[in-house]
Coordinates of C-alpha atoms and ligand atoms in Angstrom, one line a residue:
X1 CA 58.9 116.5 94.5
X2 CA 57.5 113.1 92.8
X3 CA 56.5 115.0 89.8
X4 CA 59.3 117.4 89.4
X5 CA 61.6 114.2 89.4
X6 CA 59.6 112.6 86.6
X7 CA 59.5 115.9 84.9
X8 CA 63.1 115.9 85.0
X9 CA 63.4 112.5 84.2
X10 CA 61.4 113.0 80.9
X11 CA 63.9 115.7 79.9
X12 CA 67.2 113.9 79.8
X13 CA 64.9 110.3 78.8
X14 CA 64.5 112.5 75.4
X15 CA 68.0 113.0 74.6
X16 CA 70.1 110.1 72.7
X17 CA 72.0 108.3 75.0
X18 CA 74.8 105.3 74.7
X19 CA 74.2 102.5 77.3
X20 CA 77.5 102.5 78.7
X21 CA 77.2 101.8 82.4
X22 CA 75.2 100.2 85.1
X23 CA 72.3 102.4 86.2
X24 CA 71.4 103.6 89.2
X25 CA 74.5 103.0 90.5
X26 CA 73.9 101.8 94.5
X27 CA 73.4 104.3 96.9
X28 CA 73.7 103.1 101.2
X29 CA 74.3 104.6 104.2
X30 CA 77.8 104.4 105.5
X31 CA 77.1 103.1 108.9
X32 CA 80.6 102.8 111.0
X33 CA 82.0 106.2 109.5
X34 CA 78.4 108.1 110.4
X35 CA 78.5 106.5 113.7
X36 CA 82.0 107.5 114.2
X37 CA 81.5 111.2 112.7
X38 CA 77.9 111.5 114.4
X39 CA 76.6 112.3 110.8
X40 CA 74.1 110.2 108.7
X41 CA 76.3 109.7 106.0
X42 CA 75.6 108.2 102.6
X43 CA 77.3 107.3 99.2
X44 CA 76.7 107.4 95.8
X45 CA 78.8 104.9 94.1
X46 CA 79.4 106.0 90.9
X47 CA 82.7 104.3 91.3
X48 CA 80.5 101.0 89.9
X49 CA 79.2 102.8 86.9
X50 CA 80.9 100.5 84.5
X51 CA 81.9 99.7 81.9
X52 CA 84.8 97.6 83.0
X53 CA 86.2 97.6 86.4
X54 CA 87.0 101.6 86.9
X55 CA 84.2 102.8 86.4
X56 CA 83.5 106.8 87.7
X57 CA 81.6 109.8 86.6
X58 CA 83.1 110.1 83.3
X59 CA 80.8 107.1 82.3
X60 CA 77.6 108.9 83.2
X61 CA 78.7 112.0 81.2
X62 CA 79.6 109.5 78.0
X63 CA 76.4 108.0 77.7
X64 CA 75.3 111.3 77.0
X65 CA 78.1 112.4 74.7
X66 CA 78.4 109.5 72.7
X67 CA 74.8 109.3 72.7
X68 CA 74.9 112.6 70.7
X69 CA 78.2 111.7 68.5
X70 CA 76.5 108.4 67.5
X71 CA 73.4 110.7 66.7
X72 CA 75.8 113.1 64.3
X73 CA 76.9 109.9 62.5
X74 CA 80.6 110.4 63.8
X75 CA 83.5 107.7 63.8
X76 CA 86.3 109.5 65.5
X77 CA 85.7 110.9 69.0
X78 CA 88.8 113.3 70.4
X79 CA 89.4 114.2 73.8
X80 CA 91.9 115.8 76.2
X81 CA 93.2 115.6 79.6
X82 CA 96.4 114.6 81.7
X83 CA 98.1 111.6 81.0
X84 CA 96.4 109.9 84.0
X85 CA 92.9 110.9 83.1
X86 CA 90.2 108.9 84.1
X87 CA 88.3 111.3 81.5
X88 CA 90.8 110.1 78.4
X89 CA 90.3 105.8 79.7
X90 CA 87.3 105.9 80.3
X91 CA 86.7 108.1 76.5
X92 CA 88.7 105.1 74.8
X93 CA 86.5 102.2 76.9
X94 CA 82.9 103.5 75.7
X95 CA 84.4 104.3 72.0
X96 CA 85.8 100.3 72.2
X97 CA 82.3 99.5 73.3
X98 CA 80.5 101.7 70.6
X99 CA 83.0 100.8 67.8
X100 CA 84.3 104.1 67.8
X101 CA 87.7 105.5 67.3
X102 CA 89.4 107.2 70.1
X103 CA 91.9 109.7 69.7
X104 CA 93.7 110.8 72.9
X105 CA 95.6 114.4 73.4
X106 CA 97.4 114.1 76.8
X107 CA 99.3 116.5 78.4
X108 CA 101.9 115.1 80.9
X109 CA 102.0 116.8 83.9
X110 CA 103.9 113.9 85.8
X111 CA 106.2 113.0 82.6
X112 CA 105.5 109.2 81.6
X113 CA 108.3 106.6 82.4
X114 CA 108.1 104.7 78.9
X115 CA 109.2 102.0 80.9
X116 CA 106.8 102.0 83.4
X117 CA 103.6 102.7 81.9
X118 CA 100.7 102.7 84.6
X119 CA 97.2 102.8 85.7
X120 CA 95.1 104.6 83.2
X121 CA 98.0 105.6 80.4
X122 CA 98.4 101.6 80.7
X123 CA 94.7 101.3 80.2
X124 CA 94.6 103.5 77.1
X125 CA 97.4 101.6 75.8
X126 CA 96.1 98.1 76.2
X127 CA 92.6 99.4 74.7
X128 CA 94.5 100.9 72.2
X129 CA 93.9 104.3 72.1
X130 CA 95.5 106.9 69.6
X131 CA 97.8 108.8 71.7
X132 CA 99.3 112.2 71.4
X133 CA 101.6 113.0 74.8
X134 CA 101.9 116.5 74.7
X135 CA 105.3 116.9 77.0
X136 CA 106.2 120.5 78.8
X137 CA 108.7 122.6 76.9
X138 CA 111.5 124.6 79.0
X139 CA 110.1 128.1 80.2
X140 CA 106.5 126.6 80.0
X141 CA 103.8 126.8 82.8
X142 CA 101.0 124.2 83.2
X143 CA 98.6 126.3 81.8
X144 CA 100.7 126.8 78.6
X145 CA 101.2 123.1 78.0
X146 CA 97.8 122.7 78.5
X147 CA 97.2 124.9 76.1
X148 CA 98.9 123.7 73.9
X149 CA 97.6 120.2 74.1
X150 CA 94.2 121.3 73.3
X151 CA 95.5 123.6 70.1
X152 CA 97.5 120.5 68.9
X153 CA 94.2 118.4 68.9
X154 CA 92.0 120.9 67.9
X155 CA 93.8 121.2 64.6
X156 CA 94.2 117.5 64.2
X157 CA 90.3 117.9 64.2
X158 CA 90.3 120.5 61.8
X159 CA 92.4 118.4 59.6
X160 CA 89.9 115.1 60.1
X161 CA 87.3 117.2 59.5
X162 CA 89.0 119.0 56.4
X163 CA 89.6 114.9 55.0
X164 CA 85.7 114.3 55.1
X165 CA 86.0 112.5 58.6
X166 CA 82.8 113.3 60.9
X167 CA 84.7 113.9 65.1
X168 CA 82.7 114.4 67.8
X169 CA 85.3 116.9 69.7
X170 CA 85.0 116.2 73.9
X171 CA 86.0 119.0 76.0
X172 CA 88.8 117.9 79.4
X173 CA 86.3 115.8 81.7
X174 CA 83.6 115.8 79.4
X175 CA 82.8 118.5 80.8
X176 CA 79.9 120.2 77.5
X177 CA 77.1 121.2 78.2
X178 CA 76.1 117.9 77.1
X179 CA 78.4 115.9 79.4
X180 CA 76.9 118.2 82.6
X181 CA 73.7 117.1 81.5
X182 CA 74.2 113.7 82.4
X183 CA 74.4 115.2 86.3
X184 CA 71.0 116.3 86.3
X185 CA 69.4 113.2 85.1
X186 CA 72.0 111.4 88.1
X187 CA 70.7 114.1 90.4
X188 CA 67.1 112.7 89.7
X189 CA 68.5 108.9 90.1
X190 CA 69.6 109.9 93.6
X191 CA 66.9 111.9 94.4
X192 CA 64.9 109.1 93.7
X193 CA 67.2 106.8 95.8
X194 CA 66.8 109.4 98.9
X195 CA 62.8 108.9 98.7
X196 CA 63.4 105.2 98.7
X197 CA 65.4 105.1 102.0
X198 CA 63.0 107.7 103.4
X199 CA 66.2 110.5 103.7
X200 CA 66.3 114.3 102.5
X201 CA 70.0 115.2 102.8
X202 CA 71.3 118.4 103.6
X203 CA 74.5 118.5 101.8
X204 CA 75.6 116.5 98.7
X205 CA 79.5 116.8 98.3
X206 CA 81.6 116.1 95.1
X207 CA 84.9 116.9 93.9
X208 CA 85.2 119.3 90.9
X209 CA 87.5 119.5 88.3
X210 CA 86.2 120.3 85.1
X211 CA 83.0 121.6 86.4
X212 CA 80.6 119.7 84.7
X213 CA 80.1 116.8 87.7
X214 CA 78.8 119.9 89.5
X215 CA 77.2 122.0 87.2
X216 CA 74.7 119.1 86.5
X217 CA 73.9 118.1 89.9
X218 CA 73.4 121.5 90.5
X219 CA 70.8 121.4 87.1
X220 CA 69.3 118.7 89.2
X221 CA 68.8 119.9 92.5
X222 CA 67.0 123.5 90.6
X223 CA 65.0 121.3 88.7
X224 CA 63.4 118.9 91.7
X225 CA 63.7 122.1 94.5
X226 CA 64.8 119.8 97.2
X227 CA 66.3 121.5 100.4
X228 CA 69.9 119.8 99.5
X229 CA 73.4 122.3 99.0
X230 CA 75.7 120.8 96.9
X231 CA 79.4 121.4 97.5
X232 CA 81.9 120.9 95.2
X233 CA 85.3 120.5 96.5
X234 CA 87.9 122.0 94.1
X235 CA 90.5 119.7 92.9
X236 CA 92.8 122.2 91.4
X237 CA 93.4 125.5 91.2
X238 CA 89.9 127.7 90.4
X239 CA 90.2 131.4 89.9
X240 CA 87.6 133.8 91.1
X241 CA 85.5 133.3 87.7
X242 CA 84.8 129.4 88.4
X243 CA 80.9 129.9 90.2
X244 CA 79.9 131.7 87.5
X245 CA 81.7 129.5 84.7
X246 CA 80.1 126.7 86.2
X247 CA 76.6 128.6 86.2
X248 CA 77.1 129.3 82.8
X249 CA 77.9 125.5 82.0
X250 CA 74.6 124.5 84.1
X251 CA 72.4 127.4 82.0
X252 CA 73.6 125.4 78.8
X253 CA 72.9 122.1 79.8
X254 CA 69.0 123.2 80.8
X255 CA 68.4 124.8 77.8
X256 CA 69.8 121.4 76.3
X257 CA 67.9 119.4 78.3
X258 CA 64.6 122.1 77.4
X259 CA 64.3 123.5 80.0
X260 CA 63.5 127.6 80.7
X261 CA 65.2 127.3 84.3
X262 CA 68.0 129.3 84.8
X263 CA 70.7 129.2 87.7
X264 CA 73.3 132.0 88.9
X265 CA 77.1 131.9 90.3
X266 CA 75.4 132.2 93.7
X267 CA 73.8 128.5 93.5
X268 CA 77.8 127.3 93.1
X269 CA 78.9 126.0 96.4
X270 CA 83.5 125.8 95.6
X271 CA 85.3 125.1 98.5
X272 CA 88.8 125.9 97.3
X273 CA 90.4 124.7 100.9
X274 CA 91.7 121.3 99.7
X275 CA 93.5 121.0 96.6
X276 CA 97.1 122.4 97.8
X277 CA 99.8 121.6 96.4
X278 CA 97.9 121.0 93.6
X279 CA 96.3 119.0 90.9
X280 CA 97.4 115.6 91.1
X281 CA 99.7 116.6 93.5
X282 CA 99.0 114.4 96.8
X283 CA 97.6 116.1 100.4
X284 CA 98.3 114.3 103.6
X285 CA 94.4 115.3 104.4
X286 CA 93.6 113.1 101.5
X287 CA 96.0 110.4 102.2
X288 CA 94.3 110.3 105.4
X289 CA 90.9 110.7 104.3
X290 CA 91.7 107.5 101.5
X291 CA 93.0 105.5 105.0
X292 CA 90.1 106.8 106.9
X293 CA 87.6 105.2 104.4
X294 CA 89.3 102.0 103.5
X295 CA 89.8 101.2 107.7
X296 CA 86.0 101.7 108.7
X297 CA 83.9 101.2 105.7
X298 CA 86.3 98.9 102.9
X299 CA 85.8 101.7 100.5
X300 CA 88.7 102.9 98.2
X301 CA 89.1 106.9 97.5
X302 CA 92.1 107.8 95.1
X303 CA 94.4 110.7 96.0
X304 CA 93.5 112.9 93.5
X305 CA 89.7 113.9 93.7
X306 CA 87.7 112.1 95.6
X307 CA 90.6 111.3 98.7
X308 CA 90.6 115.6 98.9
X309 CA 87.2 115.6 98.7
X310 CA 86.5 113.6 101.6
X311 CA 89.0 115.1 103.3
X312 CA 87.1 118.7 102.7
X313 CA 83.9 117.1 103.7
X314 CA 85.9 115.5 107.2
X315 CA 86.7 119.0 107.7
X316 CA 83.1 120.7 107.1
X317 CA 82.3 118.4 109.8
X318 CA 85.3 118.9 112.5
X319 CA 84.6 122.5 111.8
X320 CA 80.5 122.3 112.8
X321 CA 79.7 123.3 109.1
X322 CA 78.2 120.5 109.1
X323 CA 76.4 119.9 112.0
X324 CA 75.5 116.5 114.4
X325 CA 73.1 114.3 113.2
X326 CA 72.9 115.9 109.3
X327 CA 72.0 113.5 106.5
X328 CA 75.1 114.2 104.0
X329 CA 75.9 112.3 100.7
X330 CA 79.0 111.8 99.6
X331 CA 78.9 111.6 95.3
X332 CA 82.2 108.9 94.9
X333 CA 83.2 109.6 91.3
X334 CA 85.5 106.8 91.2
X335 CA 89.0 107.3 90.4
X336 CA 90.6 104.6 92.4
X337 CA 93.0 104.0 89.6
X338 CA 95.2 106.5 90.7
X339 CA 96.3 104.6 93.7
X340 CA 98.8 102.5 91.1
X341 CA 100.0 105.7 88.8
X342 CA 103.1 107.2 89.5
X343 CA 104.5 108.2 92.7
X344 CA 104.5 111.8 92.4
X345 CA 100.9 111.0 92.2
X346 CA 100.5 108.3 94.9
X347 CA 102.4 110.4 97.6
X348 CA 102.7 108.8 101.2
X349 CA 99.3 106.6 100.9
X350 CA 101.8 103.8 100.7
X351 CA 103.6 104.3 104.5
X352 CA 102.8 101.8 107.4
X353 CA 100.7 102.2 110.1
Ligands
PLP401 C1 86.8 114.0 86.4 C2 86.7 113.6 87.8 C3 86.1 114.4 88.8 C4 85.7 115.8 88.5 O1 84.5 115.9 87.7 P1 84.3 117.2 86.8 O2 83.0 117.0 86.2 O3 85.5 117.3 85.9 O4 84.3 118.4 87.7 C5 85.9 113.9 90.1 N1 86.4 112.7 90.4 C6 87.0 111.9 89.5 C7 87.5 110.6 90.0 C8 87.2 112.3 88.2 O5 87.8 111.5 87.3

């Protein structure tokens, strides 16, 4: 396993890459939660990635990207995503830090109170993003907004482009084959992490959104052939196509990376249990999960991916999925920033007792 981690390691070390972040990120074992849950439980804290203070996966996957748009020779990078996404700050932080311009497309799904701009929107803001709110239209479903927030910035591309302007166009969560990338070379840093502690877990759990969190971890764990599942708790609604979108995403991101390893649909673990009502739309399993966390162990969850992902790894547990005495690692991709957006967003987290 030694050598197939440096292998791996020597694959992504190859490819351009931004120093962004703080690397590894620090990886312990829970020990009041797994005690309470009869579980050895671990985290991964990419929550301390860097750069600033709200730090998260996205960091990991823009070391990579920006790696490759500094490579190109571009100035502008685009990117898309809600108007709280952690994707879109954390896209303006590492251009600020590369002296690269950011230019934002967000689509509002909770509409923006222009006098009461929070959490991330008021991060872009003070790091002084370009920002394009693309706002619903009557008649218009999410998909079609979002839809149309990508179209709207794909032909402000086209017309930097047309202008001579090199862009380096991110997809929503960074999630290129590129960006997924980033999650095999992570995979490794854990993996390596694991051997240092003397552990081999079972499961490794993570929210998924855009896919590519997953999709790189699951890169990883092909590549190094430990006995590990990762499960990726869904975070919004997936239709039946997602395993084998994601598998497609992970294929891309090997052959990136060099590699003549291949993966199927069938090496996607989606639990699709958790994410009602919906994206960015609070759970009281989550809110529970976030209280859960902060009561035995300190540790802040937010209550749009990683609070329902805890909460769908509680529930693996309470339902003997996972079983007494299993070494699981929970992969905290930060977030925590969405405890102070909007209170469509916060839900009931806030209620005593
Ligand atoms: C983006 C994000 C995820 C999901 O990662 P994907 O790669 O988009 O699946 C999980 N947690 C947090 C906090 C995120 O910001």
């Amino acid at each position: 396993m030694q050598e197939k981690i440096k292998q791996l390691r020597q694959l992504t070390g190859a490819k351009p890459r931004a120093n962004l972040g703080f690397y590894p990120t620090p990886f312990y074992k829970l020990e009041r939660l797994s005690e309470q849950l009869g579980i050895n439980l671990y985290i991964k804290r990419d929550d301390f990635s860097g750069m600033s203070l709200f730090g998260g996966n996205k960091v990991r996957k823009l070391e990579y990207l920006l790696g490759d748009a500094l490579d190109q020779g571009c100035e502008t990078v685009f990117t898309y995503g809600a108007t709280q996404s952690n994707h879109a700050m954390q896209t303006a932080t590492a251009c600020r830090r590369l002296g690269l311009h950011p230019i934002l497309y967000l689509n509002a799904y909770v509409n923006p109170d222009e006098n009461d701009i929070r959490a991330n929107m008021l991060l872009d803001r003070i790091l002084g993003a370009e920002m394009h709110v693309i706002q619903s239209e009557p008649g218009e479903t999410e998909q079609q907004t979002e839809q149309r927030c990508f179209q709207t910035g794909k032909e402000h591309v086209a017309r930097m482009r047309q202008a001579g302007h090199k862009c380096y166009d991110v997809p929503m969560g960074g999630s290129s084959h590129v960006g997924a990338a980033a999650f095999a070379d992570g995979y490794a840093e854990l993996m390596e992490q694991c051997q240092q502690a003397g552990v081999s877990p079972r499961y490794v759990f993570c929210a998924t959104g855009s896919g590519g969190t997953q999709a790189g971890l699951v890169a990883g764990h092909h590549l190094v052939g430990d006995r590990a599942q990762v499960v990726g708790i869904a975070v919004s609604r997936k239709n039946d196509e997602y395993e084998a979108y994601c598998a497609e995403l992970c294929n891309k991101a090997l052959a990136w990376l060099g590699s003549d390893a291949r993966v199927s649909a069938a090496d996607f673990t989606v639990d699709r249990g958790y994410y009602l009502p919906g994206y960015e739309q609070p759970s009281e399993a989550a809110s529970d999960a976030i209280r859960l966390l902060a009561r035995t162990e300190g540790l802040m969850l937010d209550p749009v991916y990683t609070g329902k992902a805890f909460a769908g790894l509680l529930d693996w547990v309470k339902q003997g999925k996972v079983k007494p005495g299993d070494t699981v690692v929970f992969w905290h991709t930060g977030g925590a920033t969405a405890l102070f957006s909007e209170k469509e967003i916060v839900g009931s987290i806030n209620r005593e007792g």
